[in-house]
Coordinates of C-alpha atoms and ligand atoms in Angstrom, one line a residue:
X1 CA 0.0 0.0 0.0
X2 CA 1.3 3.5 -0.8
X3 CA 2.3 5.7 2.1
X4 CA -0.4 8.2 1.1
X5 CA -3.1 5.5 1.3
X6 CA -1.9 4.4 4.7
X7 CA -2.1 8.0 5.8
X8 CA -5.7 8.2 4.6
X9 CA -6.6 5.0 6.6
X10 CA -4.9 6.5 9.7
X11 CA -6.7 9.8 9.3
X12 CA -10.1 8.0 8.9
X13 CA -9.3 5.9 12.0
X14 CA -8.6 9.1 14.1
X15 CA -11.7 10.9 12.8
X16 CA -13.8 7.8 13.5
X17 CA -13.2 8.7 17.2
X18 CA -14.7 12.2 17.0
X19 CA -17.5 13.0 19.3
X20 CA -19.1 15.1 16.6
X21 CA -21.4 12.5 14.9
X22 CA -21.2 14.0 11.4
X23 CA -17.4 14.1 11.3
X24 CA -16.5 10.7 9.8
X25 CA -19.0 11.1 7.0
X26 CA -18.0 14.7 6.5
X27 CA -14.4 13.8 6.0
X28 CA -15.1 11.3 3.2
X29 CA -17.9 13.5 1.7
X30 CA -15.5 16.4 1.5
X31 CA -13.1 14.2 -0.4
X32 CA -15.9 13.1 -2.7
X33 CA -16.9 16.7 -3.4
X34 CA -13.2 17.6 -4.0
X35 CA -12.9 14.9 -6.6
X36 CA -16.2 16.0 -8.1
X37 CA -15.0 19.5 -8.5
X38 CA -11.5 18.4 -9.7
X39 CA -11.1 14.7 -10.7
X40 CA -7.4 15.3 -11.0
X41 CA -6.9 16.6 -7.5
X42 CA -3.5 15.4 -6.2
X43 CA -2.4 13.5 -3.1
X44 CA -1.9 16.7 -1.0
X45 CA -5.4 18.0 -1.7
X46 CA -7.0 14.7 -1.2
X47 CA -5.3 14.2 2.2
X48 CA -6.2 17.7 3.2
X49 CA -9.9 17.1 2.3
X50 CA -10.0 14.0 4.4
X51 CA -8.1 15.5 7.4
X52 CA -9.2 19.2 7.4
X53 CA -11.3 18.9 10.6
X54 CA -9.1 16.4 12.4
X55 CA -8.8 19.0 15.3
X56 CA -12.4 18.1 16.2
X57 CA -11.4 14.4 16.8
X58 CA -8.9 15.2 19.5
X59 CA -10.9 15.8 22.6
X60 CA -8.0 17.1 24.6
X61 CA -6.4 19.4 22.1
X62 CA -9.4 20.5 20.1
X63 CA -10.1 24.2 19.9
X64 CA -13.3 25.2 21.8
X65 CA -15.9 27.6 20.3
X66 CA -16.7 29.0 23.8
X67 CA -13.1 30.2 24.1
X68 CA -13.5 32.6 21.2
X69 CA -15.8 35.7 20.9
X70 CA -15.1 35.9 17.2
X71 CA -16.2 33.0 14.9
X72 CA -13.5 33.7 12.3
X73 CA -10.8 33.7 15.0
X74 CA -12.2 30.3 16.3
X75 CA -12.1 28.9 12.8
X76 CA -8.6 30.1 12.2
X77 CA -7.4 28.5 15.5
X78 CA -9.3 25.2 14.6
X79 CA -7.5 25.1 11.2
X80 CA -4.0 25.8 12.7
X81 CA -4.5 23.3 15.4
X82 CA -5.6 20.7 12.9
X83 CA -2.4 21.2 10.9
X84 CA -0.3 20.7 14.0
X85 CA -2.2 17.5 15.0
X86 CA -1.9 16.2 11.4
X87 CA 1.8 16.7 10.8
X88 CA 3.2 13.9 13.0
X89 CA 0.5 11.5 11.7
X90 CA 1.7 12.1 8.1
X91 CA 5.3 11.8 9.1
X92 CA 4.6 8.5 11.0
X93 CA 3.2 7.2 7.7
X94 CA 6.4 8.2 5.8
X95 CA 4.5 10.6 3.5
X96 CA 7.1 12.6 1.5
X97 CA 8.1 15.9 3.2
X98 CA 6.9 18.2 0.4
X99 CA 3.5 16.6 0.5
X100 CA 3.3 16.8 4.3
X101 CA 4.1 20.5 4.1
X102 CA 1.5 21.1 1.4
X103 CA -1.2 19.1 3.3
X104 CA -0.6 21.1 6.5
X105 CA -0.6 24.4 4.6
X106 CA -3.9 23.5 3.0
X107 CA -5.5 22.4 6.3
X108 CA -4.3 25.7 7.9
X109 CA -6.0 27.8 5.3
X110 CA -9.0 25.6 4.5
X111 CA -11.5 28.1 6.1
X112 CA -10.4 31.0 4.0
X113 CA -8.7 29.7 0.9
X114 CA -6.7 32.2 -1.1
X115 CA -5.1 30.1 -3.9
X116 CA -6.6 27.7 -6.4
X117 CA -5.9 24.6 -4.3
X118 CA -7.2 25.9 -1.0
X119 CA -10.2 27.5 -2.8
X120 CA -11.1 24.1 -4.1
X121 CA -10.8 22.6 -0.6
X122 CA -12.9 25.4 0.9
X123 CA -15.6 24.8 -1.7
X124 CA -15.6 21.0 -1.2
X125 CA -15.8 21.5 2.6
X126 CA -18.6 24.1 2.4
X127 CA -20.7 22.1 0.0
X128 CA -20.3 19.1 2.2
X129 CA -21.6 21.0 5.2
X130 CA -24.8 21.6 3.4
X131 CA -24.8 18.1 1.8
X132 CA -24.3 16.2 5.1
X133 CA -23.7 18.2 8.2
X134 CA -26.6 20.7 8.3
X135 CA -29.4 18.4 9.4
X136 CA -27.3 17.1 12.4
X137 CA -26.1 20.6 13.2
X138 CA -29.7 21.8 13.3
X139 CA -30.7 19.0 15.7
X140 CA -28.0 20.0 18.0
X141 CA -27.9 23.8 17.6
X142 CA -31.4 24.9 16.6
X143 CA -32.7 27.4 14.0
X144 CA -30.8 30.6 14.8
X145 CA -27.3 29.1 15.1
X146 CA -27.8 26.8 12.1
X147 CA -28.9 29.8 10.0
X148 CA -25.9 31.9 11.1
X149 CA -23.5 29.0 10.4
X150 CA -25.1 28.2 7.1
X151 CA -25.1 31.9 5.9
X152 CA -21.4 32.1 6.8
X153 CA -20.8 28.9 4.8
X154 CA -22.9 29.9 1.8
X155 CA -21.2 33.3 1.5
X156 CA -17.8 31.7 1.3
X157 CA -18.8 29.5 -1.6
X158 CA -17.6 30.2 -5.2
X159 CA -20.3 30.9 -7.7
X160 CA -19.8 27.4 -9.1
X161 CA -20.1 25.8 -5.7
X162 CA -23.3 27.8 -4.9
X163 CA -24.9 26.1 -7.9
X164 CA -24.5 22.7 -6.3
X165 CA -25.8 23.9 -2.9
X166 CA -28.8 25.6 -4.6
X167 CA -29.9 22.1 -5.8
X168 CA -29.7 20.4 -2.4
X169 CA -33.0 19.0 -1.1
X170 CA -33.8 18.0 2.5
X171 CA -36.8 15.8 3.4
X172 CA -37.6 18.1 6.3
X173 CA -39.6 21.1 5.2
X174 CA -38.1 23.3 8.0
X175 CA -34.6 22.6 6.7
X176 CA -35.8 23.5 3.2
X177 CA -37.1 26.8 4.5
X178 CA -33.9 27.5 6.2
X179 CA -31.9 26.7 3.1
X180 CA -34.2 29.0 1.0
X181 CA -33.6 31.9 3.4
X182 CA -29.9 31.3 3.4
X183 CA -29.7 31.2 -0.4
X184 CA -31.9 34.3 -0.6
X185 CA -29.9 36.3 2.0
X186 CA -26.6 34.9 0.9
X187 CA -26.7 36.2 -2.7
X188 CA -27.1 39.8 -1.5
Ligands
LIG1 FE1 -15.2 20.8 7.4

């Protein structure tokens, strides 16, 4: 097995231990969306897609929302911490140094993007939030927080990614109403 594939297995095993119920599916679903957006995405991008939220799987080291007044500051700390947790895991799997550096860089900027690769990762992550996470997030957090989080996620999507989210359907009419409001408010 290639080192990169062993690293993917290790990342999946770590994220399987997350207390956030949507995390394991979100990791693979983000990878699937990445490959949908760019079928030629390389090893570094694929590893970053799978591992970008690894911070949430580490109960001791994970960044806590309650410690931050500002949501963007919380997200930046989450991304930075994820890269720090990930680096020794990749090194232990003997992933090549240049790939390790690029994966950690991508994870560190996955919330904001800024270059073609990290923009792809940000889109895949954001689409996957709507595709998989939102219903579970709503169950846990309720209408107001889910709408705030969703509007934040929708606004950071590229125009191409918005097209995918605009077509998402939920069985629950309340969630459909929430998505309609987010799309309506998010385009202005
Ligand atoms: Fe994510």
